[in-house]
Amino acid sequence: MLPVCSTIYLWTKKFLAQTRDKIDDIILPAFQKLMSSDEPNLSILPLYMSMLINLSCDQHIRHQLSQSSECWKSCLLILNIYSTRANDNALHGEALYVLLGLLTNTTLNTRQGDKVLEYSEQICKHCSDILNGMQTPSCDRVLGILGSILPHSPEGVDVVCSHEVPVVLLSKLQSEEKDVARYAVKALACCTQNQTARKQVLENKGLSKLVELLKSTDEQVVGNTALCLIHLTQEDKVVGKLTKTNIIQHLLVLARDGRNQNLQENCAVLIGKLGTADQRHLERLRELHGLGILRDCMKFIKT
């Protein structure tokens, strides 16, 4: 006789496999029907969305949901109703929180050409409203959604920057929750490609916060932090201000010893940009005998 945990696992796996063929014909139409009224039944809606969250743990079902226009339209209907009401009513807040969990799952591993990107501007607008008007835990889920969508949606980046979301992202960088900091800096790295966002970051003392974040023990966070700083070097006086820090030495250690290739690449690119933009950074690089390290890292730089 199989242990209980193994039996449950096998039954769950079998159930998910049998459900894959019923997503388009049964499950999504029921979701749309539930959303057909102006005020969906709040005693049922969160439960139904929780079921979809559980189903979306299956890779095949998650792909089906993420590529369904009907799914995204239904989700947007809920966002339209509850994104600005969640602070006024506990049931509205619960419905929004569960929906954001579903969106977190269905935007996971978003790629160029995915159906969600057709709705990215609307989703990012709602995410911006939530970030600017609410506290955690809903905001934390929004960060995960933005971290998945923004790398593939310049339009979404423009939307969140116009709503000053980069300022909110800065406030999340020091979060004790690892995933929150990861999502926040990933989204910020996308935003800082936009000049408006770069100015918002600099006006809110973001440069010093990002330099400090390079000391994080999370290489994914450090790699995206370096990318943020690469983008910020396009703004006047940023490179000069960084001469007053020990950033070159720290970047050299990261580029040499880092285990994450994206981290090594971004640190090497940032060293190169600082060295070519200000003679003082180049002199510091020579003092530290860093030119050899930088040459070794050049293979990571995409030309």
Coordinates of C-alpha atoms in Angstrom, one line a residue:
M1 CA 0.0 0.0 0.0
L2 CA 1.3 3.4 -1.0
P3 CA 1.9 6.1 1.7
V4 CA -0.9 8.7 1.9
C5 CA 1.3 11.5 0.6
S6 CA 2.3 9.5 -2.5
T7 CA -1.3 8.5 -3.1
I8 CA -2.5 12.1 -2.9
Y9 CA 0.3 13.1 -5.3
L10 CA -0.6 10.5 -7.8
W11 CA -4.3 11.3 -7.7
T12 CA -3.5 15.0 -8.0
K13 CA -1.3 14.3 -11.0
K14 CA -4.0 12.2 -12.6
F15 CA -6.7 14.8 -12.0
L16 CA -4.6 17.6 -13.5
A17 CA -3.9 15.5 -16.6
Q18 CA -7.6 14.8 -17.0
T19 CA -8.4 18.5 -16.6
R20 CA -6.1 19.7 -19.3
D21 CA -8.7 18.9 -22.1
K22 CA -11.5 20.6 -20.2
I23 CA -10.0 24.1 -19.8
D24 CA -11.4 25.6 -23.0
D25 CA -14.7 23.8 -23.0
I26 CA -15.8 23.8 -19.4
I27 CA -13.6 25.7 -16.9
L28 CA -13.0 29.0 -18.7
P29 CA -16.7 29.3 -19.9
A30 CA -17.7 28.9 -16.3
F31 CA -15.3 31.6 -15.3
Q32 CA -16.7 34.0 -17.9
K33 CA -20.3 33.2 -16.8
L34 CA -19.4 34.0 -13.2
M35 CA -18.1 37.4 -14.5
S36 CA -21.1 38.1 -16.7
S37 CA -22.9 40.1 -14.0
D38 CA -22.0 43.6 -13.0
E39 CA -21.3 42.5 -9.4
P40 CA -19.9 38.9 -9.3
N41 CA -20.9 36.7 -6.4
L42 CA -18.1 37.4 -3.8
S43 CA -18.8 34.2 -2.0
I44 CA -18.0 32.1 -5.1
L45 CA -15.5 34.2 -7.1
P46 CA -12.5 33.8 -4.8
L47 CA -13.1 30.1 -4.5
Y48 CA -13.2 29.7 -8.2
M49 CA -10.1 31.7 -8.7
S50 CA -8.3 29.7 -6.0
M51 CA -9.2 26.6 -8.0
L52 CA -7.7 28.1 -11.1
I53 CA -4.5 29.0 -9.1
N54 CA -4.2 25.3 -8.0
L55 CA -4.8 24.1 -11.6
S56 CA -2.2 26.5 -12.9
C57 CA 0.5 24.8 -10.9
D58 CA 0.4 22.3 -13.8
Q59 CA 2.6 23.6 -16.6
H60 CA 0.3 22.5 -19.4
I61 CA -2.8 24.1 -17.8
R62 CA -0.8 27.3 -16.9
H63 CA 0.1 27.6 -20.6
Q64 CA -3.5 27.1 -21.7
L65 CA -4.7 29.8 -19.3
S66 CA -1.9 32.2 -20.2
Q67 CA -2.7 31.9 -23.9
S68 CA -6.5 32.4 -23.5
S69 CA -7.9 35.7 -24.5
E70 CA -11.1 34.8 -22.6
C71 CA -9.1 34.3 -19.4
W72 CA -7.3 37.7 -19.7
K73 CA -10.6 39.5 -20.5
S74 CA -12.2 38.0 -17.4
C75 CA -9.3 38.9 -15.2
L76 CA -9.4 42.4 -16.5
L77 CA -13.1 42.7 -15.7
I78 CA -12.3 41.8 -12.1
L79 CA -9.4 44.3 -12.0
N80 CA -11.7 47.0 -13.3
I81 CA -14.2 46.3 -10.5
Y82 CA -11.9 45.7 -7.5
S83 CA -8.5 47.3 -8.1
T84 CA -9.8 50.6 -6.6
R85 CA -12.2 49.2 -4.1
A86 CA -10.0 46.8 -2.2
N87 CA -9.3 49.2 0.7
D88 CA -13.0 49.8 1.2
N89 CA -14.3 46.3 1.7
A90 CA -12.7 43.1 3.0
L91 CA -14.5 40.9 0.5
H92 CA -13.3 43.2 -2.4
G93 CA -9.8 43.0 -1.0
E94 CA -10.0 39.2 -0.8
A95 CA -11.2 38.9 -4.4
L96 CA -8.4 41.2 -5.6
Y97 CA -5.7 39.3 -3.6
V98 CA -6.8 35.9 -5.0
L99 CA -6.9 37.3 -8.5
L100 CA -3.4 38.7 -8.2
G101 CA -2.3 35.2 -7.2
L102 CA -3.8 33.8 -10.4
L103 CA -2.1 36.5 -12.4
T104 CA 1.2 35.8 -10.7
N105 CA 1.0 32.2 -11.9
T106 CA -0.3 32.9 -15.4
T107 CA 2.4 35.5 -16.1
L108 CA 5.1 33.2 -14.9
N109 CA 7.8 32.6 -17.6
T110 CA 6.2 35.2 -19.9
R111 CA 7.9 35.3 -23.3
Q112 CA 7.7 37.5 -26.3
G113 CA 4.6 36.9 -28.3
D114 CA 2.6 35.5 -25.3
K115 CA -1.1 36.5 -25.2
V116 CA -0.7 38.4 -21.9
L117 CA 1.4 41.1 -23.7
E118 CA -1.7 42.1 -25.7
Y119 CA -3.2 43.2 -22.4
S120 CA 0.0 44.4 -20.7
E121 CA -0.8 48.1 -20.8
Q122 CA -4.2 47.6 -19.0
I123 CA -2.7 45.2 -16.5
C124 CA 0.2 47.5 -15.8
K125 CA -2.2 50.4 -15.3
H126 CA -4.1 48.5 -12.7
C127 CA -0.9 47.3 -11.0
S128 CA 0.2 50.9 -10.8
D129 CA -3.0 51.9 -9.2
I130 CA -2.7 49.1 -6.6
L131 CA 0.9 49.9 -5.8
N132 CA 0.1 53.6 -5.3
G133 CA -3.0 53.0 -3.2
M134 CA -2.5 49.9 -1.1
Q135 CA -0.2 48.1 1.3
T136 CA 1.1 44.5 1.3
P137 CA 0.3 41.7 0.8
S138 CA -1.5 42.6 -2.5
C139 CA 1.4 44.9 -3.5
D140 CA 3.9 42.1 -3.1
R141 CA 2.0 40.0 -5.6
V142 CA 1.8 43.0 -8.0
L143 CA 5.6 43.1 -8.0
G144 CA 5.8 39.5 -9.2
I145 CA 3.4 40.3 -12.0
L146 CA 5.4 43.4 -13.1
G147 CA 8.6 41.4 -12.8
S148 CA 7.3 38.9 -15.4
I149 CA 5.6 41.3 -17.8
L150 CA 7.8 44.4 -18.0
P151 CA 10.9 42.7 -19.5
H152 CA 8.8 42.0 -22.6
S153 CA 6.5 45.1 -22.7
P154 CA 8.0 48.5 -23.5
E155 CA 4.4 49.8 -23.4
G156 CA 3.9 48.5 -19.9
V157 CA 7.2 50.2 -18.8
D158 CA 5.9 53.5 -20.1
V159 CA 2.6 53.0 -18.2
V160 CA 4.2 52.3 -14.8
C161 CA 6.8 55.1 -15.2
S162 CA 4.0 57.6 -15.9
H163 CA 2.4 56.5 -12.6
E164 CA 5.7 56.9 -10.7
V165 CA 5.9 53.2 -9.8
P166 CA 9.8 53.4 -9.8
V167 CA 9.5 55.4 -6.6
V168 CA 7.5 52.6 -5.0
L169 CA 9.9 50.0 -6.3
L170 CA 12.8 51.8 -4.6
S171 CA 11.0 51.5 -1.3
K172 CA 10.7 47.7 -1.7
L173 CA 14.4 47.1 -2.3
Q174 CA 15.3 46.6 1.3
S175 CA 12.4 44.2 2.0
E176 CA 13.3 41.3 4.3
E177 CA 11.3 39.0 2.0
K178 CA 13.7 37.7 -0.7
D179 CA 11.1 37.4 -3.4
V180 CA 9.8 40.9 -2.9
A181 CA 13.3 42.4 -3.3
R182 CA 14.0 40.2 -6.3
Y183 CA 10.8 41.2 -8.1
A184 CA 11.2 44.9 -7.2
V185 CA 14.7 45.2 -8.6
K186 CA 13.9 43.2 -11.7
A187 CA 11.0 45.5 -12.4
L188 CA 13.2 48.6 -11.7
A189 CA 15.8 47.3 -14.1
C190 CA 13.2 47.4 -16.8
C191 CA 11.9 50.8 -15.8
T192 CA 15.3 52.5 -15.7
Q193 CA 15.6 52.0 -19.5
N194 CA 13.1 54.9 -19.5
Q195 CA 14.5 58.4 -18.9
T196 CA 11.5 59.4 -16.7
A197 CA 12.1 56.5 -14.4
R198 CA 15.8 57.3 -14.2
K199 CA 15.0 60.8 -13.1
Q200 CA 12.5 59.5 -10.5
V201 CA 15.1 57.2 -9.1
L202 CA 17.8 59.9 -8.8
E203 CA 15.4 62.4 -7.3
N204 CA 14.5 59.9 -4.5
K205 CA 18.1 59.1 -3.5
G206 CA 18.0 55.9 -5.5
L207 CA 21.6 56.0 -6.6
S208 CA 22.9 55.4 -3.0
K209 CA 20.3 52.7 -2.4
L210 CA 21.3 50.8 -5.5
V211 CA 25.1 51.1 -4.7
E212 CA 24.3 49.7 -1.2
L213 CA 22.2 46.9 -2.8
L214 CA 25.3 45.6 -4.7
K215 CA 26.3 44.2 -1.3
S216 CA 23.3 41.8 -1.3
T217 CA 24.1 38.1 -1.0
D218 CA 21.5 37.3 -3.6
E219 CA 23.2 37.2 -7.0
Q220 CA 20.0 37.6 -8.9
V221 CA 19.3 40.9 -7.0
V222 CA 22.9 42.1 -7.5
G223 CA 22.8 41.4 -11.2
N224 CA 19.7 43.4 -11.8
T225 CA 21.0 46.1 -9.5
A226 CA 24.1 46.4 -11.7
L227 CA 21.7 46.7 -14.7
C228 CA 19.9 49.5 -13.1
L229 CA 23.2 51.3 -12.5
I230 CA 24.2 50.7 -16.1
H231 CA 21.0 52.5 -17.2
L232 CA 21.6 55.4 -14.7
T233 CA 25.0 56.1 -16.1
Q234 CA 23.2 57.8 -19.0
E235 CA 22.2 60.6 -16.7
D236 CA 24.4 63.6 -16.1
K237 CA 26.7 63.6 -13.0
V238 CA 25.9 60.0 -12.1
V239 CA 29.3 58.7 -13.1
G240 CA 31.0 61.5 -11.3
K241 CA 29.1 60.9 -8.1
L242 CA 30.1 57.2 -8.1
T243 CA 33.8 58.2 -8.0
K244 CA 33.2 59.0 -4.3
T245 CA 32.3 55.4 -3.6
N246 CA 34.3 52.2 -3.7
I247 CA 32.1 50.8 -6.5
I248 CA 35.0 49.8 -8.8
Q249 CA 36.6 47.5 -6.2
H250 CA 33.3 45.9 -5.3
L251 CA 32.3 45.3 -9.0
L252 CA 35.7 43.7 -9.7
V253 CA 35.1 41.2 -6.9
L254 CA 31.6 40.4 -8.2
A255 CA 32.8 40.1 -11.8
R256 CA 35.6 37.8 -10.8
D257 CA 33.9 35.6 -8.2
G258 CA 30.3 35.7 -9.1
R259 CA 28.7 32.4 -10.0
N260 CA 25.8 33.9 -11.9
Q261 CA 26.7 34.7 -15.6
N262 CA 24.2 37.6 -15.8
L263 CA 25.7 39.2 -12.7
Q264 CA 29.3 38.8 -14.1
E265 CA 28.2 40.3 -17.4
N266 CA 26.4 43.3 -15.9
C267 CA 29.2 44.1 -13.5
A268 CA 31.7 43.9 -16.3
V269 CA 29.6 46.2 -18.5
L270 CA 29.2 48.7 -15.6
I271 CA 32.9 48.7 -15.0
G272 CA 33.5 49.4 -18.7
K273 CA 31.0 52.2 -18.8
L274 CA 32.4 53.9 -15.6
G275 CA 36.0 53.5 -16.8
T276 CA 35.3 55.0 -20.3
A277 CA 33.2 57.9 -18.9
D278 CA 35.5 59.1 -16.2
Q279 CA 39.3 59.0 -15.9
R280 CA 39.1 58.6 -12.2
H281 CA 37.3 55.3 -12.4
L282 CA 39.9 54.1 -15.0
E283 CA 42.7 55.1 -12.7
R284 CA 41.1 53.3 -9.8
L285 CA 40.7 50.2 -12.0
R286 CA 44.5 50.3 -12.8
E287 CA 45.4 50.8 -9.1
L288 CA 43.5 47.6 -8.3
H289 CA 45.1 45.7 -11.2
G290 CA 41.6 45.3 -12.5
L291 CA 42.2 45.5 -16.3
G292 CA 43.2 41.9 -16.4
I293 CA 40.0 40.9 -14.6
L294 CA 38.0 43.0 -16.9
R295 CA 39.6 41.4 -20.0
D296 CA 38.7 38.0 -18.6
C297 CA 35.1 39.1 -18.2
M298 CA 34.8 40.6 -21.6
K299 CA 33.7 37.3 -23.0
F300 CA 30.4 37.8 -21.1
I301 CA 29.7 41.1 -22.8
K302 CA 27.3 40.9 -25.7
T303 CA 28.4 42.9 -28.7

